[in-house]
Amino acid sequence: EAGVVQSPRYKIIEKKQPVAFWCNPISGHNTLYWYRQNLGQGPELLIRYENEEAVDDSQLPKDRFSAERLKGVDSTLKIQPAELGDSAVYLCASSLAGDYGYTFGSGTRLTVV
Amino acid sequence: QKEVEQNSGPLSVPEGAIASLNCTYSDRVSQSFFWYRQYSGKSPELIMSIYSNGDKEDGRFTAQLNKASQYVSLLIRDSQPSDSATYLCAVSTGNQFYFGTGTSLTVIP
């Protein structure tokens, strides 16, 4: 069974440029999460989807971040424009409905210069 | 106060010893508790989940939960160098899911 697939693995962009990350969750996992993890910190939730509905986006900086999960499967997270402080690892995770813990993707390491 | 607190370490133990990792949480309605292992440069990997008071054993790993004290721990018996990683405690209230900042463990050969 394929795990959570994320792309790209690494991205370096100049500040003020846009960037997008893509995630394909485990088949059958209807809950999808985007997290951001800074060095030496735990993951911080950006947005949670139940199927195609964003049920928790309270921590998503909506002035520059956006996300979508069309058809309740793949998801895209976008930053426009990127700032230096956005440099981090962006993790996608998925889970079954309920409370069973997450499976994380390999993450996208973003560096904004 | 953070929702989940962990001692950041680093924690060093000799090979073969027991490593003890601790976590406290603030929300009394928390229902589910998880331990993730994260190797440097890798994403977190779920290694244990526990839902009721007491101990849960899985191989060399034992998770312990005490809801009255709002405390969850992870014991690693016969520690191996391959156990060297950051261990993240995570707590779910059903509506919210919180991670701690992680404890760095080094197992010395």
Coordinates of N, CA and C in Angstrom, one line a residue:
Chain A
E1 N 0.9 -1.2 0.0 CA 0.0 0.0 0.0 C 0.9 1.2 0.0
A2 N 0.6 2.2 -0.9 CA 1.4 3.4 -1.0 C 1.0 4.2 0.3
G3 N 2.0 4.9 0.8 CA 1.8 5.8 1.9 C 1.2 7.1 1.4
V4 N 1.4 8.1 2.3 CA 1.0 9.5 1.9 C 2.1 10.0 1.0
V5 N 1.7 10.5 -0.2 CA 2.7 11.0 -1.1 C 2.7 12.5 -1.2
Q6 N 3.9 13.1 -1.1 CA 4.0 14.5 -1.2 C 5.0 14.9 -2.2
S7 N 4.8 16.0 -2.9 CA 5.8 16.6 -3.8 C 5.7 18.1 -3.8
P8 N 6.8 18.8 -4.1 CA 8.1 18.2 -4.2 C 8.7 17.9 -2.8
R9 N 9.9 17.3 -2.8 CA 10.6 17.0 -1.5 C 11.3 18.3 -1.0
Y10 N 11.8 19.1 -1.9 CA 12.5 20.3 -1.6 C 12.1 21.4 -2.5
K11 N 12.1 22.6 -2.0 CA 11.8 23.8 -2.8 C 12.5 25.0 -2.3
I12 N 13.2 25.7 -3.1 CA 13.9 26.9 -2.8 C 13.3 28.0 -3.6
I13 N 12.8 29.0 -3.0 CA 12.2 30.1 -3.8 C 12.7 31.5 -3.2
E14 N 12.6 32.5 -3.9 CA 12.8 33.8 -3.4 C 11.6 34.4 -2.8
K15 N 11.8 35.2 -1.8 CA 10.7 35.8 -1.1 C 9.8 36.6 -2.1
K16 N 8.5 36.6 -1.8 CA 7.5 37.2 -2.6 C 7.0 36.3 -3.8
Q17 N 7.7 35.2 -4.0 CA 7.3 34.3 -5.0 C 6.2 33.4 -4.5
P18 N 5.4 32.8 -5.4 CA 4.4 31.8 -5.0 C 5.0 30.4 -4.9
V19 N 4.4 29.5 -4.2 CA 4.8 28.1 -4.1 C 3.6 27.3 -3.8
A20 N 3.6 26.1 -4.3 CA 2.5 25.1 -4.1 C 3.1 23.8 -3.7
F21 N 2.4 23.1 -2.8 CA 2.7 21.7 -2.4 C 1.5 20.8 -2.7
W22 N 1.9 19.6 -3.0 CA 0.8 18.7 -3.4 C 0.9 17.4 -2.5
C23 N -0.3 16.9 -2.2 CA -0.4 15.7 -1.3 C -1.4 14.7 -1.8
N24 N -1.1 13.5 -1.8 CA -2.0 12.4 -2.1 C -2.1 11.5 -0.9
P25 N -3.2 11.4 -0.2 CA -3.3 10.6 1.0 C -3.4 9.2 0.7
I26 N -3.4 8.4 1.8 CA -3.6 6.9 1.7 C -5.0 6.7 1.2
S27 N -5.2 5.7 0.3 CA -6.5 5.4 -0.2 C -7.5 5.0 0.9
G28 N -8.6 5.7 0.9 CA -9.6 5.4 1.9 C -9.6 6.3 3.1
H29 N -8.5 7.0 3.3 CA -8.4 8.0 4.4 C -9.1 9.3 4.0
N30 N -10.2 9.5 4.7 CA -11.0 10.7 4.3 C -10.6 12.0 5.1
T31 N -9.7 11.8 6.1 CA -9.2 13.0 6.8 C -7.8 13.3 6.4
L32 N -7.6 14.5 6.0 CA -6.3 15.0 5.5 C -5.9 16.2 6.3
Y33 N -4.6 16.3 6.6 CA -4.1 17.4 7.4 C -2.8 18.0 6.7
W34 N -2.7 19.3 6.8 CA -1.5 20.0 6.5 C -0.9 20.5 7.8
Y35 N 0.4 20.2 8.0 CA 1.1 20.7 9.2 C 2.4 21.4 8.7
R36 N 2.8 22.3 9.6 CA 4.1 23.0 9.3 C 5.0 22.7 10.5
Q37 N 6.2 22.3 10.2 CA 7.2 22.0 11.3 C 8.4 22.8 11.2
N38 N 8.7 23.6 12.2 CA 10.0 24.3 12.2 C 11.0 23.5 13.0
L39 N 12.2 23.8 12.7 CA 13.4 23.1 13.3 C 13.3 23.0 14.8
G40 N 13.3 21.8 15.4 CA 13.3 21.7 16.8 C 11.9 21.9 17.5
Q41 N 10.9 21.9 16.6 CA 9.5 22.1 17.1 C 8.7 20.9 16.7
G42 N 7.5 20.8 17.4 CA 6.6 19.8 16.9 C 5.8 20.3 15.8
P43 N 5.1 19.5 15.1 CA 4.2 19.9 14.0 C 3.1 20.8 14.5
E44 N 2.8 21.8 13.7 CA 1.7 22.7 14.0 C 0.6 22.6 12.9
L45 N -0.6 22.4 13.3 CA -1.7 22.2 12.3 C -2.0 23.5 11.5
L46 N -2.1 23.4 10.2 CA -2.5 24.5 9.4 C -4.0 24.3 9.0
I47 N -4.3 23.1 8.6 CA -5.7 22.9 8.1 C -6.0 21.4 8.1
R48 N -7.3 21.1 8.4 CA -7.7 19.8 8.5 C -9.0 19.6 7.6
Y49 N -9.0 18.6 6.7 CA -10.1 18.3 5.9 C -10.8 17.0 6.3
E50 N -12.1 17.1 6.2 CA -12.9 15.8 6.3 C -13.5 15.7 4.9
N51 N -13.1 14.8 4.1 CA -13.4 14.7 2.7 C -13.0 16.0 2.1
E52 N -13.9 16.7 1.4 CA -13.5 17.9 0.7 C -13.7 19.2 1.5
E53 N -14.3 19.0 2.8 CA -14.6 20.1 3.6 C -13.5 20.5 4.6
A54 N -13.1 21.7 4.6 CA -12.1 22.2 5.6 C -12.8 22.4 6.9
V55 N -12.5 21.5 7.9 CA -13.3 21.6 9.1 C -12.5 22.4 10.2
D56 N -11.2 22.6 10.0 CA -10.4 23.4 10.9 C -9.3 24.1 10.2
D57 N -9.5 25.4 9.9 CA -8.4 26.2 9.3 C -8.1 27.4 10.1
S58 N -8.3 27.2 11.4 CA -8.1 28.4 12.3 C -6.7 28.8 12.4
Q59 N -5.7 27.9 12.1 CA -4.3 28.3 12.2 C -3.7 28.6 10.9
L60 N -4.5 28.6 9.8 CA -4.0 28.9 8.5 C -3.9 30.4 8.3
P61 N -2.7 30.9 8.0 CA -2.6 32.4 7.7 C -3.3 32.7 6.4
K62 N -4.5 33.1 6.5 CA -5.3 33.2 5.3 C -5.0 34.4 4.3
D63 N -4.2 35.3 4.8 CA -3.8 36.4 4.0 C -2.8 35.9 2.9
R64 N -2.1 34.8 3.1 CA -1.1 34.4 2.1 C -1.2 32.9 1.8
F65 N -1.9 32.1 2.7 CA -2.0 30.7 2.5 C -3.4 30.3 2.0
S66 N -3.4 29.3 1.1 CA -4.7 28.8 0.7 C -4.5 27.3 0.5
A67 N -5.6 26.6 0.6 CA -5.6 25.1 0.4 C -6.9 24.7 -0.3
E68 N -6.8 23.6 -0.9 CA -8.0 23.0 -1.5 C -7.8 21.5 -1.6
R69 N -9.0 20.8 -1.5 CA -9.0 19.4 -1.6 C -10.2 19.0 -2.5
L70 N -10.0 19.2 -3.8 CA -11.1 18.9 -4.7 C -11.4 17.4 -4.7
K71 N -12.6 17.1 -4.8 CA -13.1 15.7 -4.9 C -12.7 14.8 -3.6
G72 N -12.2 15.5 -2.6 CA -11.9 14.8 -1.4 C -10.8 13.8 -1.4
V73 N -9.9 14.0 -2.3 CA -8.7 13.1 -2.4 C -7.4 13.9 -2.3
D74 N -6.8 14.3 -3.4 CA -5.6 15.1 -3.4 C -5.9 16.4 -2.8
S75 N -4.8 17.0 -2.3 CA -4.8 18.3 -1.8 C -3.6 19.2 -2.2
T76 N -3.9 20.5 -2.3 CA -2.8 21.4 -2.6 C -2.8 22.5 -1.6
L77 N -1.6 22.8 -1.1 CA -1.4 24.0 -0.2 C -0.5 25.0 -1.0
K78 N -1.0 26.2 -0.9 CA -0.3 27.3 -1.7 C 0.1 28.4 -0.7
I79 N 1.2 29.0 -1.0 CA 1.6 30.3 -0.3 C 1.9 31.3 -1.4
Q80 N 1.3 32.5 -1.2 CA 1.5 33.5 -2.2 C 1.2 34.9 -1.5
P81 N 2.2 35.7 -1.3 CA 3.6 35.5 -1.6 C 4.3 34.9 -0.4
A82 N 5.4 34.2 -0.7 CA 6.1 33.6 0.4 C 7.0 34.7 1.1
E83 N 7.2 34.4 2.4 CA 8.0 35.3 3.2 C 9.2 34.4 3.8
L84 N 10.2 35.1 4.3 CA 11.4 34.4 4.8 C 10.9 33.5 6.0
G85 N 10.0 33.9 6.8 CA 9.5 33.1 7.9 C 8.7 31.9 7.6
D86 N 8.4 31.7 6.3 CA 7.7 30.5 5.9 C 8.6 29.3 5.7
S87 N 9.9 29.5 5.8 CA 10.8 28.4 5.6 C 10.6 27.4 6.7
A88 N 10.3 26.2 6.3 CA 9.9 25.1 7.3 C 9.7 23.8 6.5
V89 N 9.4 22.8 7.2 CA 8.9 21.6 6.5 C 7.4 21.5 6.5
Y90 N 6.8 21.3 5.4 CA 5.3 21.2 5.3 C 5.0 19.7 5.2
L91 N 4.2 19.3 6.1 CA 3.9 17.9 6.2 C 2.4 17.7 5.9
C92 N 2.1 16.7 5.1 CA 0.8 16.3 4.9 C 0.6 14.9 5.6
A93 N -0.6 14.7 6.2 CA -0.9 13.5 6.9 C -2.3 13.1 6.6
S94 N -2.6 11.8 6.7 CA -4.0 11.4 6.6 C -4.4 10.4 7.6
S95 N -5.6 10.2 7.8 CA -6.1 9.2 8.8 C -7.5 8.7 8.4
L96 N -7.9 7.6 9.0 CA -9.3 7.2 8.9 C -10.2 8.1 9.7
A97 N -11.4 8.1 9.5 CA -12.3 8.8 10.3 C -12.2 8.3 11.7
G98 N -12.3 9.2 12.7 CA -12.1 8.8 14.1 C -10.7 9.2 14.6
D99 N -10.2 8.5 15.5 CA -9.0 8.9 16.2 C -8.0 7.9 16.3
Y100 N -7.4 7.6 15.2 CA -6.5 6.5 15.1 C -5.0 6.9 14.8
G101 N -4.7 8.1 15.0 CA -3.3 8.5 14.7 C -3.1 8.8 13.2
Y102 N -2.1 9.4 12.9 CA -1.8 9.9 11.6 C -0.8 9.0 10.9
T103 N -0.8 9.0 9.5 CA 0.3 8.6 8.7 C 0.8 9.9 8.0
F104 N 2.1 10.2 8.2 CA 2.6 11.4 7.5 C 3.3 11.1 6.2
G105 N 3.3 12.0 5.3 CA 4.1 12.0 4.1 C 5.5 12.4 4.4
S106 N 6.3 12.3 3.4 CA 7.8 12.6 3.6 C 8.0 14.1 3.8
G107 N 7.1 14.9 3.5 CA 7.2 16.4 3.7 C 7.9 17.1 2.6
T108 N 7.7 18.4 2.6 CA 8.3 19.3 1.6 C 9.1 20.3 2.4
R109 N 10.4 20.3 2.2 CA 11.3 21.3 2.9 C 11.3 22.6 2.1
L110 N 10.7 23.6 2.6 CA 10.7 24.9 1.9 C 11.8 25.8 2.4
T111 N 12.6 26.4 1.5 CA 13.5 27.4 1.9 C 13.2 28.7 1.1
V112 N 12.9 29.8 1.8 CA 12.7 31.1 1.2 C 13.9 31.9 1.4
V113 N 14.4 32.4 0.3 CA 15.7 33.2 0.4 C 15.4 34.7 -0.1
Chain B
Q1 N 0.4 28.3 29.0 CA 0.8 26.9 29.1 C 0.5 26.2 27.8
K2 N 1.4 25.4 27.4 CA 1.2 24.6 26.2 C 0.3 23.5 26.4
E3 N -0.4 23.0 25.4 CA -1.3 21.9 25.6 C -0.6 20.6 25.9
V4 N 0.6 20.4 25.3 CA 1.4 19.2 25.5 C 2.8 19.7 25.9
E5 N 3.3 19.1 27.0 CA 4.7 19.5 27.4 C 5.6 18.3 27.4
Q6 N 6.7 18.4 26.9 CA 7.7 17.4 26.9 C 9.1 18.0 27.3
N7 N 9.9 17.2 28.0 CA 11.2 17.6 28.3 C 12.0 17.5 26.9
S8 N 12.6 18.6 26.5 CA 13.2 18.6 25.2 C 14.5 17.7 25.1
G9 N 15.1 17.4 26.4 CA 16.3 16.7 26.4 C 17.5 17.5 26.1
P10 N 18.6 17.0 25.5 CA 18.6 15.6 25.0 C 18.7 14.6 26.1
L11 N 18.2 13.4 25.8 CA 18.3 12.3 26.8 C 19.3 11.3 26.2
S12 N 20.3 10.9 27.0 CA 21.2 10.0 26.5 C 21.2 8.8 27.4
V13 N 21.1 7.6 26.8 CA 21.2 6.3 27.6 C 22.1 5.4 26.9
P14 N 22.8 4.5 27.7 CA 23.7 3.5 27.1 C 22.8 2.4 26.4
E15 N 23.4 1.8 25.4 CA 22.8 0.7 24.7 C 22.4 -0.4 25.7
G16 N 21.2 -0.9 25.6 CA 20.7 -2.0 26.5 C 19.9 -1.4 27.7
A17 N 20.0 -0.2 27.9 CA 19.3 0.4 29.1 C 17.8 0.7 28.7
I18 N 17.1 1.2 29.7 CA 15.7 1.6 29.5 C 15.7 3.1 29.4
A19 N 15.0 3.5 28.3 CA 14.8 5.0 28.1 C 13.4 5.3 28.5
S20 N 13.3 6.4 29.2 CA 12.0 6.8 29.7 C 11.7 8.2 29.2
L21 N 10.6 8.3 28.5 CA 10.2 9.6 27.9 C 8.9 10.0 28.5
N22 N 8.8 11.3 28.9 CA 7.6 11.7 29.6 C 6.9 12.9 28.9
C23 N 5.6 13.0 29.2 CA 4.7 13.9 28.5 C 3.6 14.3 29.4
T24 N 3.3 15.6 29.6 CA 2.1 16.0 30.3 C 1.2 16.8 29.4
Y25 N -0.1 16.8 29.7 CA -1.1 17.5 28.8 C -2.0 18.3 29.7
S26 N -2.6 19.3 29.1 CA -3.4 20.3 29.9 C -4.9 20.1 29.8
D27 N -5.4 19.5 28.7 CA -6.8 19.4 28.5 C -7.3 18.1 29.1
R28 N -8.2 18.2 30.1 CA -8.7 17.0 30.8 C -9.6 16.2 30.0
V29 N -10.1 16.8 28.9 CA -11.0 16.0 28.0 C -10.3 15.2 27.0
S30 N -9.0 15.2 27.0 CA -8.2 14.5 26.0 C -8.5 13.0 26.1
Q31 N -8.6 12.4 24.9 CA -9.2 11.0 24.8 C -8.1 10.0 24.3
S32 N -7.3 10.5 23.5 CA -6.4 9.6 22.8 C -4.9 10.1 22.8
F33 N -4.0 9.2 22.9 CA -2.6 9.6 23.1 C -1.7 8.8 22.2
F34 N -0.7 9.5 21.7 CA 0.1 8.8 20.7 C 1.6 9.2 20.9
W35 N 2.4 8.3 20.5 CA 3.9 8.6 20.4 C 4.3 8.4 19.0
Y36 N 5.1 9.4 18.5 CA 5.6 9.3 17.2 C 7.2 9.4 17.3
R37 N 7.8 8.7 16.5 CA 9.3 8.7 16.4 C 9.6 9.5 15.1
Q38 N 10.6 10.4 15.2 CA 11.0 11.2 14.1 C 12.5 11.2 14.0
Y39 N 13.1 10.5 13.0 CA 14.5 10.5 12.7 C 14.8 11.8 12.0
S40 N 16.1 12.3 12.2 CA 16.5 13.5 11.7 C 16.3 13.6 10.2
G41 N 15.6 14.7 9.8 CA 15.3 14.9 8.3 C 14.2 14.0 7.8
K42 N 13.5 13.3 8.6 CA 12.4 12.4 8.2 C 11.1 12.9 8.8
S43 N 10.0 12.4 8.4 CA 8.7 12.7 8.9 C 8.4 11.9 10.1
P44 N 7.5 12.3 11.0 CA 7.1 11.5 12.2 C 6.4 10.2 11.8
E45 N 6.7 9.2 12.6 CA 6.2 7.8 12.3 C 5.4 7.4 13.6
L46 N 4.2 7.0 13.5 CA 3.4 6.5 14.6 C 4.0 5.2 15.2
I47 N 4.3 5.2 16.5 CA 4.8 3.9 17.0 C 3.9 3.4 18.1
M48 N 3.1 4.2 18.8 CA 2.3 3.7 19.9 C 1.1 4.6 20.0
S49 N -0.1 4.0 20.3 CA -1.3 4.7 20.7 C -1.8 4.1 22.0
I50 N -2.4 4.9 22.8 CA -3.0 4.4 24.0 C -4.3 5.2 24.3
Y51 N -5.3 4.6 24.8 CA -6.6 5.2 25.0 C -7.1 5.1 26.4
S52 N -6.6 4.2 27.2 CA -7.2 4.0 28.5 C -6.0 3.9 29.5
N53 N -6.4 4.2 30.8 CA -5.4 4.2 31.8 C -4.6 2.9 31.9
G54 N -3.4 2.9 32.2 CA -2.6 1.7 32.4 C -1.5 1.6 31.4
D55 N -1.0 0.4 31.2 CA 0.1 0.2 30.3 C -0.3 -0.5 29.1
K56 N 0.4 -0.2 28.0 CA 0.2 -0.9 26.7 C 1.6 -1.2 26.2
E57 N 1.8 -2.5 25.9 CA 3.1 -3.0 25.5 C 3.1 -3.4 24.1
D58 N 4.2 -3.1 23.3 CA 4.3 -3.5 22.0 C 5.8 -3.7 21.7
G59 N 6.2 -5.0 21.8 CA 7.6 -5.3 21.6 C 8.5 -4.6 22.8
R60 N 9.5 -3.8 22.4 CA 10.3 -3.2 23.4 C 9.7 -1.9 23.9
F61 N 8.6 -1.5 23.4 CA 7.9 -0.2 23.7 C 6.8 -0.5 24.7
T62 N 6.7 0.4 25.7 CA 5.5 0.4 26.6 C 5.1 1.8 26.8
A63 N 3.8 2.0 26.5 CA 3.2 3.3 26.8 C 2.4 3.2 28.1
Q64 N 2.5 4.3 28.9 CA 1.8 4.3 30.2 C 0.9 5.6 30.2
L65 N -0.3 5.4 30.6 CA -1.2 6.6 30.7 C -1.8 6.7 32.1
N66 N -1.8 7.9 32.6 CA -2.5 8.2 33.9 C -3.3 9.5 33.6
K67 N -4.6 9.3 33.4 CA -5.4 10.5 33.1 C -5.6 11.4 34.3
A68 N -5.6 10.8 35.5 CA -5.8 11.6 36.7 C -4.7 12.6 36.8
S69 N -3.5 12.2 36.5 CA -2.3 13.0 36.6 C -2.0 13.7 35.3
Q70 N -2.8 13.4 34.2 CA -2.6 14.0 32.9 C -1.2 13.8 32.4
Y71 N -0.8 12.5 32.4 CA 0.6 12.2 32.2 C 0.6 10.9 31.3
V72 N 1.5 11.0 30.3 CA 1.7 9.8 29.5 C 3.2 9.6 29.3
S73 N 3.6 8.4 29.3 CA 5.0 8.1 29.1 C 5.3 7.0 28.1
L74 N 6.5 6.9 27.7 CA 7.0 5.9 26.8 C 8.2 5.3 27.3
L75 N 8.2 4.0 27.5 CA 9.5 3.3 28.0 C 10.0 2.5 26.8
I76 N 11.3 2.6 26.6 CA 11.9 1.8 25.6 C 12.9 0.9 26.3
R77 N 12.6 -0.4 26.2 CA 13.5 -1.4 26.9 C 14.6 -1.8 25.9
D78 N 15.8 -2.3 26.5 CA 16.9 -2.7 25.7 C 17.1 -1.8 24.5
S79 N 17.4 -0.5 24.9 CA 17.5 0.5 23.9 C 18.7 0.2 22.9
Q80 N 18.4 0.5 21.7 CA 19.4 0.3 20.6 C 19.8 1.6 19.9
P81 N 21.0 1.6 19.4 CA 21.4 2.9 18.7 C 20.4 3.3 17.6
S82 N 19.7 2.4 17.0 CA 18.7 2.7 16.0 C 17.4 3.4 16.6
D83 N 17.3 3.4 18.0 CA 16.2 4.1 18.6 C 16.6 5.6 18.8
S84 N 17.8 6.0 18.4 CA 18.1 7.4 18.5 C 17.3 8.2 17.6
A85 N 16.5 9.2 18.1 CA 15.6 9.9 17.3 C 14.9 10.9 18.2
T86 N 14.0 11.7 17.7 CA 13.2 12.6 18.5 C 11.8 11.9 18.6
Y87 N 11.3 11.9 19.9 CA 10.0 11.3 20.1 C 9.0 12.3 20.5
L88 N 8.0 12.4 19.7 CA 6.9 13.4 19.8 C 5.7 12.7 20.5
C89 N 5.2 13.4 21.5 CA 4.0 13.0 22.2 C 2.8 13.8 21.5
A90 N 1.7 13.2 21.3 CA 0.6 13.8 20.7 C -0.7 13.4 21.4
V91 N -1.6 14.4 21.5 CA -2.8 14.2 22.4 C -4.0 14.7 21.5
S92 N -5.0 13.9 21.6 CA -6.3 14.3 20.8 C -7.4 14.4 21.8
T93 N -8.2 15.5 21.6 CA -9.4 15.7 22.4 C -10.6 15.2 21.6
G94 N -10.4 14.8 20.4 CA -11.5 14.4 19.6 C -11.7 15.5 18.5
N95 N -11.6 16.7 18.9 CA -11.7 17.8 18.0 C -10.4 18.5 17.7
Q96 N -9.5 18.4 18.6 CA -8.2 19.0 18.4 C -7.1 18.0 18.6
F97 N -6.0 18.2 17.9 CA -4.9 17.2 18.0 C -3.6 18.1 18.2
Y98 N -2.9 17.8 19.3 CA -1.8 18.6 19.7 C -0.5 17.8 19.8
F99 N 0.6 18.4 19.2 CA 1.9 17.7 19.4 C 2.7 18.5 20.4
G100 N 3.6 17.7 21.1 CA 4.6 18.3 21.9 C 5.8 18.7 21.0
T101 N 6.8 19.3 21.6 CA 7.9 19.7 20.8 C 9.0 18.6 20.7
G102 N 8.7 17.5 21.4 CA 9.6 16.4 21.1 C 10.8 16.3 22.1
T103 N 11.2 15.0 22.4 CA 12.4 14.8 23.2 C 13.4 14.0 22.4
S104 N 14.6 14.6 22.3 CA 15.7 14.0 21.6 C 16.3 12.9 22.4
L105 N 16.4 11.7 21.9 CA 17.0 10.5 22.5 C 18.2 10.1 21.7
T106 N 19.3 9.9 22.5 CA 20.5 9.3 21.9 C 20.9 8.1 22.7
V107 N 21.0 7.0 22.0 CA 21.4 5.7 22.6 C 22.9 5.5 22.2
I108 N 23.7 5.4 23.3 CA 25.1 5.4 23.1 C 25.6 3.9 23.0
P109 N 26.3 3.5 21.9 CA 26.7 2.1 21.8 C 27.8 1.8 22.9

